[in-house]
XYZ file of C-alpha atoms in Angstrom:
405
model
C 200.801 142.272 20.725
C 199.110 141.705 17.058
C 196.367 143.429 18.193
C 197.925 146.748 19.463
C 199.495 146.640 15.621
C 196.781 146.114 13.787
C 194.737 149.311 15.899
C 198.043 151.354 15.201
C 197.503 150.701 11.437
C 194.068 151.890 11.464
C 194.695 154.628 13.063
C 198.158 155.630 11.212
C 197.700 154.452 7.493
C 194.302 155.956 6.729
C 195.682 159.251 8.091
C 199.014 158.936 6.072
C 197.093 157.691 2.715
C 194.500 160.871 2.963
C 197.581 163.434 3.891
C 199.796 161.819 0.891
C 196.665 162.488 -1.594
C 195.949 166.444 -0.032
C 199.498 167.187 -0.209
C 199.924 165.835 -3.482
C 197.189 168.254 -4.808
C 198.361 170.825 -3.017
C 201.723 170.839 -4.458
C 200.262 169.913 -7.842
C 198.465 173.415 -7.709
C 201.995 175.486 -7.019
C 203.384 173.080 -10.080
C 200.562 173.712 -12.489
C 200.406 177.543 -12.113
C 204.039 177.789 -12.290
C 204.503 175.813 -15.381
C 201.790 177.841 -16.882
C 203.627 180.610 -16.464
C 206.837 178.971 -17.906
C 208.675 178.755 -14.583
C 211.522 176.451 -14.553
C 211.327 173.412 -12.034
C 214.054 171.113 -10.790
C 211.997 168.709 -8.665
C 208.343 167.276 -7.831
C 208.501 165.523 -4.325
C 205.859 163.865 -2.139
C 207.480 162.509 0.945
C 210.685 163.363 2.349
C 213.894 160.970 2.840
C 215.370 158.698 0.396
C 214.038 158.197 -2.558
C 211.616 154.830 -3.696
C 211.061 156.116 -6.976
C 212.662 158.868 -8.892
C 212.229 159.720 -12.701
C 213.308 162.532 -14.657
C 211.088 163.830 -17.543
C 211.995 165.143 -20.774
C 211.853 169.013 -19.244
C 214.149 168.180 -16.692
C 211.900 167.888 -13.761
C 212.796 165.012 -11.208
C 209.764 163.454 -9.872
C 210.247 161.608 -6.607
C 208.402 159.873 -3.934
C 210.511 159.689 -0.877
C 209.978 156.831 2.006
C 208.420 159.008 4.384
C 204.874 160.279 3.279
C 204.295 163.438 5.713
C 204.490 166.002 3.244
C 206.326 167.193 -0.424
C 207.483 170.191 -2.256
C 208.032 171.622 -5.135
C 211.703 173.060 -5.998
C 211.955 175.751 -8.082
C 215.328 176.337 -10.530
C 217.353 178.762 -8.589
C 215.822 178.466 -5.128
C 218.549 180.114 -2.702
C 217.014 180.103 0.607
C 214.432 178.337 2.859
C 212.316 181.355 2.353
C 212.591 181.292 -1.336
C 212.676 185.177 -1.574
C 216.062 186.451 -2.137
C 216.627 190.347 -1.473
C 218.435 192.161 -4.387
C 222.016 191.264 -3.438
C 220.940 187.577 -4.004
C 218.907 187.940 -7.059
C 221.699 189.829 -9.014
C 223.974 187.096 -8.032
C 221.438 184.247 -9.192
C 221.197 186.391 -12.194
C 224.534 186.736 -13.062
C 225.000 182.991 -12.757
C 222.134 182.142 -14.995
C 223.453 184.679 -17.720
C 226.903 183.153 -17.526
C 225.899 179.720 -17.923
C 222.882 179.799 -20.123
C 223.222 183.109 -21.694
C 220.886 186.591 -21.625
C 217.350 186.238 -21.399
C 217.514 182.767 -19.731
C 216.912 184.250 -16.263
C 212.852 184.787 -17.126
C 212.284 181.154 -16.869
C 213.083 181.508 -13.710
C 210.384 181.956 -10.908
C 211.974 184.865 -8.994
C 212.533 186.961 -11.919
C 208.511 186.385 -12.917
C 206.674 189.369 -12.663
C 205.052 190.035 -8.826
C 201.659 189.047 -9.864
C 202.458 185.736 -11.460
C 204.701 185.000 -8.319
C 201.809 185.601 -5.813
C 199.356 183.344 -8.192
C 201.740 180.468 -8.095
C 202.128 180.701 -3.988
C 198.219 180.837 -3.886
C 197.694 178.336 -6.326
C 198.587 175.497 -3.242
C 195.770 176.526 -0.713
C 193.270 177.159 -3.447
C 193.964 173.833 -4.918
C 193.215 172.579 -1.361
C 190.144 174.320 -1.320
C 188.715 172.969 -4.888
C 189.225 169.424 -3.849
C 187.225 170.304 -1.319
C 184.138 171.593 -3.172
C 184.964 168.738 -5.454
C 184.760 166.109 -2.904
C 181.827 167.699 -1.347
C 179.940 168.268 -4.830
C 180.782 164.320 -5.463
C 179.133 163.398 -2.329
C 176.334 165.574 -2.853
C 175.445 164.499 -5.941
C 175.933 160.850 -6.286
C 175.205 160.144 -2.502
C 173.576 162.943 -1.351
C 172.706 163.984 2.129
C 169.859 162.713 4.774
C 168.453 166.301 6.308
C 167.078 165.980 9.750
C 164.948 168.705 11.066
C 166.178 170.209 14.293
C 162.944 168.734 16.450
C 163.320 169.232 20.381
C 162.904 165.842 21.987
C 163.797 166.673 25.457
C 164.818 170.124 27.719
C 167.233 169.432 30.096
C 165.715 170.462 33.495
C 167.514 173.801 34.879
C 169.698 174.150 31.457
C 169.862 177.338 29.451
C 167.403 176.119 26.813
C 164.630 175.246 29.943
C 165.147 178.704 31.164
C 164.732 180.353 27.944
C 161.181 178.604 27.483
C 162.009 175.904 25.079
C 159.566 173.264 25.022
C 159.676 169.716 23.711
C 158.065 169.240 20.190
C 159.483 172.925 19.255
C 160.968 172.739 15.772
C 163.984 175.256 15.391
C 163.774 177.048 12.125
C 166.451 179.638 12.201
C 168.975 180.938 14.421
C 170.125 184.546 14.613
C 168.027 185.205 11.178
C 169.730 182.327 9.241
C 167.433 179.066 8.021
C 168.194 175.986 9.977
C 167.657 172.851 7.410
C 169.527 170.094 9.468
C 169.733 169.538 12.974
C 173.362 169.210 12.623
C 173.681 172.974 12.295
C 172.418 173.786 15.961
C 174.437 171.680 17.470
C 177.202 173.333 15.509
C 176.167 176.602 16.082
C 175.714 176.107 19.849
C 178.895 174.212 20.533
C 180.846 177.595 19.021
C 178.912 180.258 21.226
C 179.188 179.348 24.830
C 178.588 182.912 26.584
C 176.905 184.619 23.082
C 173.187 184.939 23.089
C 171.514 182.864 20.058
C 168.348 184.059 18.862
C 166.145 181.138 18.174
C 162.732 180.865 15.840
C 160.877 177.984 16.787
C 157.523 176.478 15.133
C 155.185 175.711 18.131
C 151.707 174.612 17.238
C 152.100 176.167 13.884
C 153.157 179.780 15.252
C 156.520 181.223 15.005
C 158.220 181.928 18.744
C 161.222 183.719 19.544
C 163.432 182.518 22.050
C 166.886 183.860 23.274
C 169.081 181.248 24.973
C 173.110 181.968 25.786
C 174.914 178.187 26.012
C 177.146 177.383 28.691
C 180.374 175.628 28.650
C 180.570 171.993 29.570
C 183.387 169.258 28.722
C 182.570 166.442 27.461
C 183.594 162.998 25.996
C 183.405 163.380 21.921
C 183.713 159.720 20.001
C 185.905 161.572 17.409
C 187.479 164.378 19.046
C 188.098 163.219 22.653
C 187.744 165.323 25.353
C 186.305 168.755 24.701
C 185.170 171.539 26.012
C 181.931 173.078 24.165
C 178.733 175.278 24.163
C 175.477 173.394 25.660
C 171.775 174.681 26.091
C 170.589 171.197 27.085
C 168.488 169.999 24.026
C 168.170 166.609 22.575
C 167.159 166.891 19.206
C 165.539 164.269 17.403
C 162.933 163.786 13.994
C 160.790 161.028 12.987
C 161.573 159.097 10.032
C 158.603 160.931 8.606
C 160.152 164.271 8.586
C 163.606 163.278 7.592
C 164.057 163.626 4.300
C 167.008 162.568 1.742
C 168.292 165.128 -1.032
C 170.704 164.442 -3.874
C 171.499 167.458 -5.957
C 171.917 167.872 -9.611
C 175.068 168.949 -10.428
C 175.109 172.411 -10.281
C 173.163 172.979 -6.759
C 175.701 170.115 -5.845
C 178.711 172.622 -6.861
C 176.890 175.457 -4.815
C 176.356 173.087 -1.861
C 180.606 171.970 -1.965
C 180.863 175.961 -2.150
C 178.777 176.383 0.904
C 180.251 173.774 3.033
C 183.679 174.600 2.696
C 182.865 178.398 3.191
C 180.954 176.922 6.705
C 184.047 175.007 7.633
C 186.503 177.917 6.981
C 183.726 180.569 8.989
C 183.705 177.813 11.615
C 187.845 177.473 11.720
C 187.566 181.512 11.619
C 185.306 181.818 14.379
C 187.179 179.291 16.397
C 190.269 181.082 16.376
C 188.737 184.351 16.950
C 187.046 183.084 20.053
C 190.607 181.509 21.331
C 192.124 184.940 20.843
C 189.261 186.887 22.507
C 189.506 184.213 25.521
C 186.223 183.010 24.983
C 187.543 179.318 23.884
C 190.529 177.089 25.851
C 191.811 176.131 22.282
C 191.478 172.491 23.278
C 189.918 171.596 19.980
C 192.658 172.404 18.365
C 194.645 169.094 16.947
C 198.070 168.051 15.745
C 199.291 164.806 14.091
C 197.830 162.410 16.733
C 194.854 164.005 17.260
C 194.307 164.022 13.626
C 195.233 160.683 13.141
C 193.077 159.372 15.958
C 189.980 160.887 14.198
C 190.719 159.138 11.199
C 191.172 156.106 13.449
C 188.060 156.590 15.006
C 186.180 157.389 11.610
C 187.953 154.378 9.988
C 186.390 151.758 12.986
C 182.969 153.530 13.012
C 182.717 153.132 9.091
C 183.495 149.399 9.398
C 181.265 148.912 12.526
C 178.285 150.397 10.611
C 177.803 147.341 8.508
C 179.545 144.089 8.825
C 178.810 143.324 5.088
C 182.278 143.496 3.028
C 180.880 145.362 0.142
C 178.776 147.569 2.546
C 181.885 147.861 4.748
C 184.099 149.033 1.710
C 181.544 151.403 0.796
C 181.400 153.053 4.134
C 184.966 153.113 4.602
C 185.458 154.760 0.975
C 182.646 157.671 2.167
C 184.319 158.022 5.278
C 187.598 158.648 4.522
C 186.605 160.889 1.476
C 184.725 163.408 3.365
C 187.524 163.230 6.028
C 190.185 163.963 3.108
C 187.481 167.067 2.148
C 187.884 168.564 6.003
C 191.402 167.678 6.434
C 192.266 169.740 2.581
C 190.466 172.940 4.051
C 192.249 172.811 7.150
C 195.683 172.679 5.388
C 194.830 175.140 2.797
C 193.838 177.377 5.779
C 196.758 176.813 7.622
C 199.276 177.787 4.520
C 197.335 180.776 4.366
C 198.250 182.202 7.406
C 200.700 185.154 7.399
C 203.808 182.888 8.879
C 207.007 183.277 6.826
C 207.474 179.743 6.205
C 204.324 179.194 4.744
C 202.499 180.537 1.538
C 200.819 183.206 3.338
C 204.234 184.555 4.575
C 205.554 184.037 1.077
C 202.616 186.151 -0.206
C 203.005 188.942 2.987
C 206.698 189.321 1.205
C 205.848 189.614 -2.352
C 202.691 192.106 -1.028
C 206.154 194.286 0.558
C 207.507 194.166 -2.431
C 204.582 195.351 -4.983
C 204.749 198.454 -2.633
C 208.221 199.212 -1.938
C 209.310 198.203 -5.373
C 212.073 196.052 -4.112
C 212.012 192.455 -2.263
C 212.331 192.304 1.756
C 215.937 192.899 3.053
C 217.600 189.368 3.269
C 218.018 190.077 7.300
C 214.343 190.898 8.032
C 213.424 187.249 6.213
C 215.793 185.375 7.892
C 214.478 186.837 10.950
C 210.755 186.474 10.049
C 211.675 182.513 8.649
C 212.993 182.139 12.566
C 210.190 183.668 14.148
C 207.818 181.649 11.852
C 209.586 178.142 12.781
C 209.138 179.382 16.335
C 205.456 180.258 15.951
C 204.962 176.801 14.165
C 206.944 174.839 16.941
C 204.538 176.197 19.312
C 201.516 175.730 17.460
C 202.729 171.891 16.973
C 203.457 171.383 20.890
C 200.138 173.379 22.032
C 198.185 171.108 19.416
C 200.090 168.182 20.818
C 199.460 168.608 24.168
C 195.910 168.569 23.596
C 196.080 165.188 21.609
C 197.837 163.899 24.827
C 195.534 165.444 27.250
C 192.589 164.067 25.271
C 194.096 160.345 25.309
C 194.698 160.665 28.972
C 198.192 159.660 28.519
C 199.244 162.384 31.510
C 196.671 160.077 33.949
C 198.048 156.518 32.540
C 201.318 157.691 33.474
C 200.547 158.871 36.598
C 199.082 155.616 37.224
C 202.254 153.936 36.649
C 204.561 155.949 38.840
C 202.171 155.501 41.903
Protein backbone atom coordinates (compact mmCIF):
# COMPACT_ATOMS: atom_id res chain seq x y z
CA UNK A 1 0.00 0.00 0.00
CA UNK A 2 2.74 2.45 0.98
CA UNK A 3 4.75 1.51 -2.11
CA UNK A 4 1.73 2.16 -4.33
CA UNK A 5 1.21 5.53 -2.64
CA UNK A 6 4.87 6.41 -3.14
CA UNK A 7 4.66 5.50 -6.84
CA UNK A 8 1.51 7.61 -7.20
CA UNK A 9 3.29 10.58 -5.64
CA UNK A 10 6.28 10.10 -7.96
CA UNK A 11 3.97 10.22 -10.97
CA UNK A 12 1.59 12.98 -9.86
CA UNK A 13 3.57 15.49 -7.79
CA UNK A 14 6.28 16.33 -10.39
CA UNK A 15 3.59 16.66 -13.06
CA UNK A 16 1.50 19.05 -10.95
CA UNK A 17 4.54 21.12 -9.98
CA UNK A 18 5.65 21.49 -13.59
CA UNK A 19 2.09 22.20 -14.76
CA UNK A 20 1.64 24.88 -12.10
CA UNK A 21 4.80 26.68 -13.20
CA UNK A 22 3.81 26.55 -16.87
CA UNK A 23 0.26 27.77 -16.24
CA UNK A 24 1.57 30.58 -14.05
CA UNK A 25 3.88 31.76 -16.82
CA UNK A 26 1.06 31.50 -19.39
CA UNK A 27 -1.33 33.58 -17.32
CA UNK A 28 1.44 36.01 -16.41
CA UNK A 29 1.91 36.64 -20.13
CA UNK A 30 -1.74 37.68 -20.45
CA UNK A 31 -1.51 39.73 -17.26
CA UNK A 32 1.67 41.68 -17.99
CA UNK A 33 0.65 42.74 -21.48
CA UNK A 34 -2.83 43.66 -20.24
CA UNK A 35 -1.39 45.83 -17.47
CA UNK A 36 1.05 47.41 -19.95
CA UNK A 37 -2.01 48.60 -21.90
CA UNK A 38 -3.74 49.81 -18.72
CA UNK A 39 -6.38 47.09 -18.58
CA UNK A 40 -8.26 46.79 -15.30
CA UNK A 41 -7.89 43.30 -13.78
CA UNK A 42 -10.05 41.78 -11.04
CA UNK A 43 -8.18 38.55 -10.30
CA UNK A 44 -5.04 36.55 -11.06
CA UNK A 45 -5.65 32.94 -10.02
CA UNK A 46 -3.53 29.82 -10.06
CA UNK A 47 -5.52 26.69 -9.39
CA UNK A 48 -9.24 26.27 -8.90
CA UNK A 49 -11.55 25.64 -5.97
CA UNK A 50 -11.45 27.23 -2.54
CA UNK A 51 -8.60 29.69 -2.06
CA UNK A 52 -5.72 28.59 0.16
CA UNK A 53 -4.15 32.02 -0.31
CA UNK A 54 -5.71 35.32 -1.29
CA UNK A 55 -4.48 38.90 -1.20
CA UNK A 56 -5.74 42.09 -2.81
CA UNK A 57 -3.09 44.61 -3.83
CA UNK A 58 -3.33 48.42 -4.03
CA UNK A 59 -4.60 48.21 -7.61
CA UNK A 60 -7.60 46.16 -6.48
CA UNK A 61 -6.27 42.94 -8.05
CA UNK A 62 -6.95 39.77 -6.08
CA UNK A 63 -4.03 37.31 -6.15
CA UNK A 64 -5.41 33.87 -5.42
CA UNK A 65 -4.10 30.31 -5.17
CA UNK A 66 -6.74 27.58 -5.32
CA UNK A 67 -6.38 24.20 -3.67
CA UNK A 68 -6.68 22.35 -7.01
CA UNK A 69 -3.47 23.05 -9.05
CA UNK A 70 -4.85 22.12 -12.47
CA UNK A 71 -4.88 25.45 -14.26
CA UNK A 72 -5.39 29.13 -13.70
CA UNK A 73 -6.83 32.28 -15.20
CA UNK A 74 -6.78 36.06 -15.34
CA UNK A 75 -10.18 37.72 -14.86
CA UNK A 76 -10.46 41.08 -16.56
CA UNK A 77 -12.97 43.55 -15.19
CA UNK A 78 -16.23 43.46 -17.10
CA UNK A 79 -16.06 39.90 -18.43
CA UNK A 80 -19.67 39.09 -19.32
CA UNK A 81 -19.56 35.53 -20.60
CA UNK A 82 -17.40 32.48 -20.91
CA UNK A 83 -16.11 33.43 -24.34
CA UNK A 84 -15.03 36.88 -23.10
CA UNK A 85 -16.06 38.45 -26.43
CA UNK A 86 -19.40 40.24 -25.88
CA UNK A 87 -21.38 41.36 -28.94
CA UNK A 88 -22.61 44.92 -29.63
CA UNK A 89 -25.58 44.59 -27.29
CA UNK A 90 -23.41 43.30 -24.47
CA UNK A 91 -20.82 46.04 -25.04
CA UNK A 92 -23.46 48.77 -24.94
CA UNK A 93 -24.90 47.41 -21.70
CA UNK A 94 -21.44 47.14 -20.16
CA UNK A 95 -20.53 50.69 -21.22
CA UNK A 96 -23.71 52.12 -19.69
CA UNK A 97 -23.09 50.25 -16.45
CA UNK A 98 -19.49 51.44 -16.16
CA UNK A 99 -20.35 55.06 -16.99
CA UNK A 100 -23.21 55.06 -14.49
CA UNK A 101 -20.96 53.75 -11.71
CA UNK A 102 -17.59 55.36 -12.50
CA UNK A 103 -18.22 58.23 -14.89
CA UNK A 104 -17.60 58.96 -18.56
CA UNK A 105 -14.28 57.65 -19.86
CA UNK A 106 -13.88 54.95 -17.21
CA UNK A 107 -14.71 52.27 -19.79
CA UNK A 108 -11.41 52.91 -21.55
CA UNK A 109 -9.64 50.95 -18.79
CA UNK A 110 -11.67 47.81 -19.57
CA UNK A 111 -10.38 45.06 -21.81
CA UNK A 112 -13.38 44.96 -24.15
CA UNK A 113 -13.05 48.64 -25.04
CA UNK A 114 -9.37 48.50 -25.91
CA UNK A 115 -8.34 48.64 -29.60
CA UNK A 116 -8.51 45.31 -31.38
CA UNK A 117 -4.74 45.12 -31.85
CA UNK A 118 -4.21 45.49 -28.11
CA UNK A 119 -6.76 42.78 -27.31
CA UNK A 120 -5.13 40.44 -29.82
CA UNK A 121 -1.69 41.03 -28.31
CA UNK A 122 -3.05 40.39 -24.81
CA UNK A 123 -4.64 37.11 -25.88
CA UNK A 124 -1.57 35.97 -27.84
CA UNK A 125 0.74 36.85 -24.92
CA UNK A 126 -0.16 33.67 -23.02
CA UNK A 127 1.04 31.18 -25.66
CA UNK A 128 3.97 33.45 -26.54
CA UNK A 129 4.99 33.39 -22.85
CA UNK A 130 5.02 29.58 -23.02
CA UNK A 131 7.34 29.64 -26.02
CA UNK A 132 9.59 32.22 -24.34
CA UNK A 133 9.74 30.01 -21.24
CA UNK A 134 10.81 27.04 -23.37
CA UNK A 135 13.44 29.09 -25.21
CA UNK A 136 14.75 30.42 -21.88
CA UNK A 137 15.01 26.92 -20.39
CA UNK A 138 16.78 25.55 -23.45
CA UNK A 139 19.13 28.55 -23.50
CA UNK A 140 20.12 28.00 -19.88
CA UNK A 141 20.62 24.27 -20.41
CA UNK A 142 22.65 24.72 -23.59
CA UNK A 143 24.91 27.35 -22.02
CA UNK A 144 25.37 26.00 -18.48
CA UNK A 145 25.04 22.25 -18.97
CA UNK A 146 25.68 21.82 -22.66
CA UNK A 147 24.67 18.90 -24.84
CA UNK A 148 26.27 15.59 -25.79
CA UNK A 149 26.43 15.23 -29.58
CA UNK A 150 26.72 11.64 -30.77
CA UNK A 151 27.33 11.10 -34.50
CA UNK A 152 24.79 8.92 -36.31
CA UNK A 153 27.17 6.00 -36.90
CA UNK A 154 25.52 2.79 -38.12
CA UNK A 155 26.48 -0.06 -35.79
CA UNK A 156 24.15 -2.73 -37.15
CA UNK A 157 21.74 -3.21 -40.06
CA UNK A 158 18.81 -5.54 -39.40
CA UNK A 159 18.62 -8.23 -42.13
CA UNK A 160 15.52 -7.91 -44.32
CA UNK A 161 14.81 -4.38 -43.07
CA UNK A 162 14.19 -1.29 -45.24
CA UNK A 163 17.73 -0.14 -44.36
CA UNK A 164 19.22 -3.40 -45.61
CA UNK A 165 17.19 -3.23 -48.83
CA UNK A 166 18.28 0.39 -49.35
CA UNK A 167 21.98 -0.50 -49.06
CA UNK A 168 23.03 0.73 -45.62
CA UNK A 169 26.21 -0.87 -44.28
CA UNK A 170 27.69 -1.16 -40.80
CA UNK A 171 30.09 1.72 -40.22
CA UNK A 172 28.21 4.25 -42.38
CA UNK A 173 28.06 7.75 -40.90
CA UNK A 174 24.77 9.55 -41.64
CA UNK A 175 25.67 13.16 -42.44
CA UNK A 176 22.35 14.51 -43.76
CA UNK A 177 18.68 13.68 -44.31
CA UNK A 178 16.70 15.30 -47.14
CA UNK A 179 19.54 17.79 -47.50
CA UNK A 180 19.53 18.83 -43.82
CA UNK A 181 22.81 18.24 -41.92
CA UNK A 182 22.73 15.73 -39.07
CA UNK A 183 24.71 16.55 -35.92
CA UNK A 184 23.29 13.99 -33.53
CA UNK A 185 21.90 10.47 -33.80
CA UNK A 186 18.71 11.60 -32.06
CA UNK A 187 17.80 13.68 -35.11
CA UNK A 188 17.77 10.55 -37.25
CA UNK A 189 15.60 8.68 -34.77
CA UNK A 190 13.03 11.51 -34.57
CA UNK A 191 12.87 11.92 -38.35
CA UNK A 192 12.50 8.20 -39.03
CA UNK A 193 9.87 7.77 -36.33
CA UNK A 194 7.61 10.36 -38.04
CA UNK A 195 8.21 9.27 -41.64
CA UNK A 196 6.63 5.84 -42.01
CA UNK A 197 5.71 5.39 -45.66
CA UNK A 198 7.66 8.49 -46.76
CA UNK A 199 11.03 8.03 -48.51
CA UNK A 200 13.99 9.75 -46.84
CA UNK A 201 17.12 10.77 -48.76
CA UNK A 202 20.16 9.92 -46.64
CA UNK A 203 23.71 11.01 -47.31
CA UNK A 204 26.26 8.77 -45.60
CA UNK A 205 30.03 8.87 -45.44
CA UNK A 206 31.51 5.51 -46.40
CA UNK A 207 35.27 5.04 -46.69
CA UNK A 208 35.66 8.80 -46.91
CA UNK A 209 33.19 9.18 -49.80
CA UNK A 210 29.58 10.47 -49.75
CA UNK A 211 26.95 7.89 -50.71
CA UNK A 212 23.29 8.65 -51.43
CA UNK A 213 20.72 6.21 -50.01
CA UNK A 214 16.92 6.31 -50.32
CA UNK A 215 15.04 4.39 -47.60
CA UNK A 216 11.36 4.29 -46.64
CA UNK A 217 10.56 3.66 -42.94
CA UNK A 218 8.03 0.94 -42.12
CA UNK A 219 5.43 1.19 -39.34
CA UNK A 220 6.02 -0.87 -36.21
CA UNK A 221 4.50 -0.97 -32.74
CA UNK A 222 6.95 -1.01 -29.86
CA UNK A 223 7.27 -0.24 -26.17
CA UNK A 224 8.86 3.08 -25.28
CA UNK A 225 10.17 3.45 -21.71
CA UNK A 226 8.66 6.94 -21.45
CA UNK A 227 5.66 7.05 -23.80
CA UNK A 228 4.56 3.42 -23.48
CA UNK A 229 3.31 1.43 -26.48
CA UNK A 230 3.52 3.54 -29.66
CA UNK A 231 3.41 3.01 -33.41
CA UNK A 232 6.34 4.66 -35.18
CA UNK A 233 8.42 4.44 -38.32
CA UNK A 234 11.61 2.37 -38.41
CA UNK A 235 14.17 1.38 -41.05
CA UNK A 236 16.09 -1.26 -39.08
CA UNK A 237 19.27 0.52 -38.02
CA UNK A 238 21.14 0.47 -34.73
CA UNK A 239 23.09 3.67 -34.22
CA UNK A 240 26.10 3.82 -31.91
CA UNK A 241 29.21 5.95 -31.79
CA UNK A 242 32.46 5.62 -29.91
CA UNK A 243 33.40 7.89 -27.02
CA UNK A 244 36.12 9.38 -29.23
CA UNK A 245 33.50 10.48 -31.78
CA UNK A 246 31.09 11.95 -29.24
CA UNK A 247 31.63 15.51 -28.10
CA UNK A 248 30.23 17.62 -25.31
CA UNK A 249 29.33 21.13 -26.46
CA UNK A 250 28.55 24.14 -24.29
CA UNK A 251 27.36 27.16 -26.24
CA UNK A 252 28.10 30.79 -25.47
CA UNK A 253 25.04 32.90 -24.49
CA UNK A 254 24.34 34.12 -28.03
CA UNK A 255 24.69 30.67 -29.56
CA UNK A 256 22.60 29.19 -26.74
CA UNK A 257 19.72 31.54 -27.52
CA UNK A 258 19.88 30.51 -31.17
CA UNK A 259 19.92 26.84 -30.20
CA UNK A 260 17.01 27.43 -27.82
CA UNK A 261 14.95 29.02 -30.59
CA UNK A 262 15.89 26.19 -32.94
CA UNK A 263 14.97 23.50 -30.42
CA UNK A 264 11.61 25.15 -29.74
CA UNK A 265 10.98 25.41 -33.48
CA UNK A 266 11.90 21.76 -33.96
CA UNK A 267 9.41 20.67 -31.29
CA UNK A 268 6.68 22.79 -32.88
CA UNK A 269 7.58 21.47 -36.32
CA UNK A 270 7.45 17.89 -35.10
CA UNK A 271 4.03 18.53 -33.53
CA UNK A 272 2.64 20.06 -36.72
CA UNK A 273 4.09 17.23 -38.82
CA UNK A 274 2.53 14.59 -36.59
CA UNK A 275 -0.90 16.29 -36.57
CA UNK A 276 -0.74 16.68 -40.34
CA UNK A 277 0.01 12.99 -40.73
CA UNK A 278 -2.96 12.15 -38.50
CA UNK A 279 -5.35 14.19 -40.66
CA UNK A 280 -3.98 12.59 -43.84
CA UNK A 281 -4.40 9.11 -42.37
CA UNK A 282 -0.68 8.29 -42.17
CA UNK A 283 -0.63 8.16 -38.35
CA UNK A 284 -3.08 6.59 -35.92
CA UNK A 285 -2.70 9.32 -33.31
CA UNK A 286 -1.63 6.86 -30.62
CA UNK A 287 1.14 9.22 -29.50
CA UNK A 288 -1.35 11.89 -28.42
CA UNK A 289 -1.37 11.89 -24.62
CA UNK A 290 -3.69 13.34 -22.02
CA UNK A 291 -3.05 14.03 -18.32
CA UNK A 292 -2.57 10.33 -17.54
CA UNK A 293 0.08 9.90 -20.20
CA UNK A 294 1.85 13.12 -19.30
CA UNK A 295 1.85 12.16 -15.61
CA UNK A 296 3.20 8.72 -16.54
CA UNK A 297 5.98 10.31 -18.60
CA UNK A 298 6.76 12.66 -15.73
CA UNK A 299 6.98 9.71 -13.33
CA UNK A 300 9.14 7.69 -15.71
CA UNK A 301 11.51 10.62 -16.15
CA UNK A 302 11.64 11.10 -12.38
CA UNK A 303 12.49 7.44 -11.81
CA UNK A 304 15.16 7.52 -14.53
CA UNK A 305 16.74 10.65 -13.06
CA UNK A 306 16.80 9.14 -9.57
CA UNK A 307 18.23 5.83 -10.79
CA UNK A 308 20.98 7.43 -12.90
CA UNK A 309 23.22 8.09 -9.89
CA UNK A 310 22.65 7.00 -6.27
CA UNK A 311 24.63 9.96 -4.88
CA UNK A 312 22.08 12.36 -3.27
CA UNK A 313 23.67 15.46 -4.80
CA UNK A 314 23.91 13.94 -8.28
CA UNK A 315 20.39 12.58 -7.90
CA UNK A 316 19.04 16.05 -7.07
CA UNK A 317 20.88 17.63 -10.01
CA UNK A 318 19.67 14.95 -12.43
CA UNK A 319 16.12 15.35 -11.21
CA UNK A 320 16.25 19.12 -11.56
CA UNK A 321 17.67 18.96 -15.08
CA UNK A 322 15.19 16.29 -16.17
CA UNK A 323 12.13 18.12 -14.84
CA UNK A 324 13.39 21.40 -16.29
CA UNK A 325 13.70 19.86 -19.75
CA UNK A 326 10.29 18.25 -19.34
CA UNK A 327 8.83 21.67 -18.41
CA UNK A 328 10.19 23.17 -21.64
CA UNK A 329 8.59 20.47 -23.80
CA UNK A 330 5.27 20.67 -21.93
CA UNK A 331 5.29 24.47 -22.12
CA UNK A 332 5.60 24.30 -25.91
CA UNK A 333 2.71 21.85 -26.04
CA UNK A 334 0.45 24.05 -23.92
CA UNK A 335 1.36 27.14 -25.94
CA UNK A 336 0.58 25.32 -29.19
CA UNK A 337 -2.69 23.87 -27.86
CA UNK A 338 -3.89 27.32 -26.81
CA UNK A 339 -3.28 28.70 -30.31
CA UNK A 340 -5.63 26.20 -31.94
CA UNK A 341 -8.62 28.07 -33.50
CA UNK A 342 -11.13 26.66 -31.01
CA UNK A 343 -13.46 29.27 -29.42
CA UNK A 344 -12.76 28.31 -25.80
CA UNK A 345 -9.01 28.73 -26.35
CA UNK A 346 -6.83 31.76 -27.03
CA UNK A 347 -6.70 30.85 -30.72
CA UNK A 348 -10.49 30.97 -30.92
CA UNK A 349 -10.53 34.45 -29.38
CA UNK A 350 -7.97 35.56 -31.96
CA UNK A 351 -10.28 34.29 -34.73
CA UNK A 352 -13.16 36.30 -33.26
CA UNK A 353 -11.02 39.44 -33.08
CA UNK A 354 -9.82 38.92 -36.66
CA UNK A 355 -13.48 38.81 -37.76
CA UNK A 356 -14.20 41.95 -35.75
CA UNK A 357 -11.27 43.76 -37.38
CA UNK A 358 -12.65 42.95 -40.86
CA UNK A 359 -16.39 43.30 -40.19
CA UNK A 360 -16.04 46.31 -37.85
CA UNK A 361 -18.30 44.63 -35.33
CA UNK A 362 -18.03 41.74 -32.83
CA UNK A 363 -19.25 38.27 -33.69
CA UNK A 364 -22.95 37.86 -32.90
CA UNK A 365 -23.72 36.45 -29.46
CA UNK A 366 -25.55 33.45 -30.93
CA UNK A 367 -22.61 32.54 -33.13
CA UNK A 368 -20.23 32.89 -30.19
CA UNK A 369 -22.40 30.67 -28.02
CA UNK A 370 -22.58 28.01 -30.75
CA UNK A 371 -18.83 28.23 -31.28
CA UNK A 372 -18.26 27.92 -27.55
CA UNK A 373 -20.35 24.74 -27.40
CA UNK A 374 -18.63 23.25 -30.45
CA UNK A 375 -15.25 24.17 -28.96
CA UNK A 376 -16.09 22.42 -25.71
CA UNK A 377 -17.21 19.34 -27.64
CA UNK A 378 -13.98 19.32 -29.66
CA UNK A 379 -11.84 19.66 -26.55
CA UNK A 380 -13.82 16.97 -24.76
CA UNK A 381 -13.43 14.65 -27.77
CA UNK A 382 -9.71 15.33 -27.96
CA UNK A 383 -9.33 14.69 -24.24
CA UNK A 384 -11.30 11.44 -24.44
CA UNK A 385 -9.20 10.27 -27.38
CA UNK A 386 -5.95 11.13 -25.60
CA UNK A 387 -7.14 9.46 -22.40
CA UNK A 388 -8.10 6.34 -24.38
CA UNK A 389 -4.55 6.27 -25.74
CA UNK A 390 -3.17 6.61 -22.21
CA UNK A 391 -5.31 3.75 -20.91
CA UNK A 392 -4.32 1.54 -23.83
CA UNK A 393 -0.63 2.20 -23.17
CA UNK A 394 -1.12 1.38 -19.50
CA UNK A 395 -2.67 -2.00 -20.50
CA UNK A 396 -5.61 -1.24 -18.22
CA UNK A 397 -8.15 -3.03 -20.42
CA UNK A 398 -6.05 -6.20 -20.50
CA UNK A 399 -5.81 -5.98 -16.71
CA UNK A 400 -9.59 -5.58 -16.35
CA UNK A 401 -10.16 -8.42 -18.80
CA UNK A 402 -8.02 -10.65 -16.64
CA UNK A 403 -10.10 -9.76 -13.61
CA UNK A 404 -13.35 -10.60 -15.34
CA UNK A 405 -12.16 -13.96 -16.63
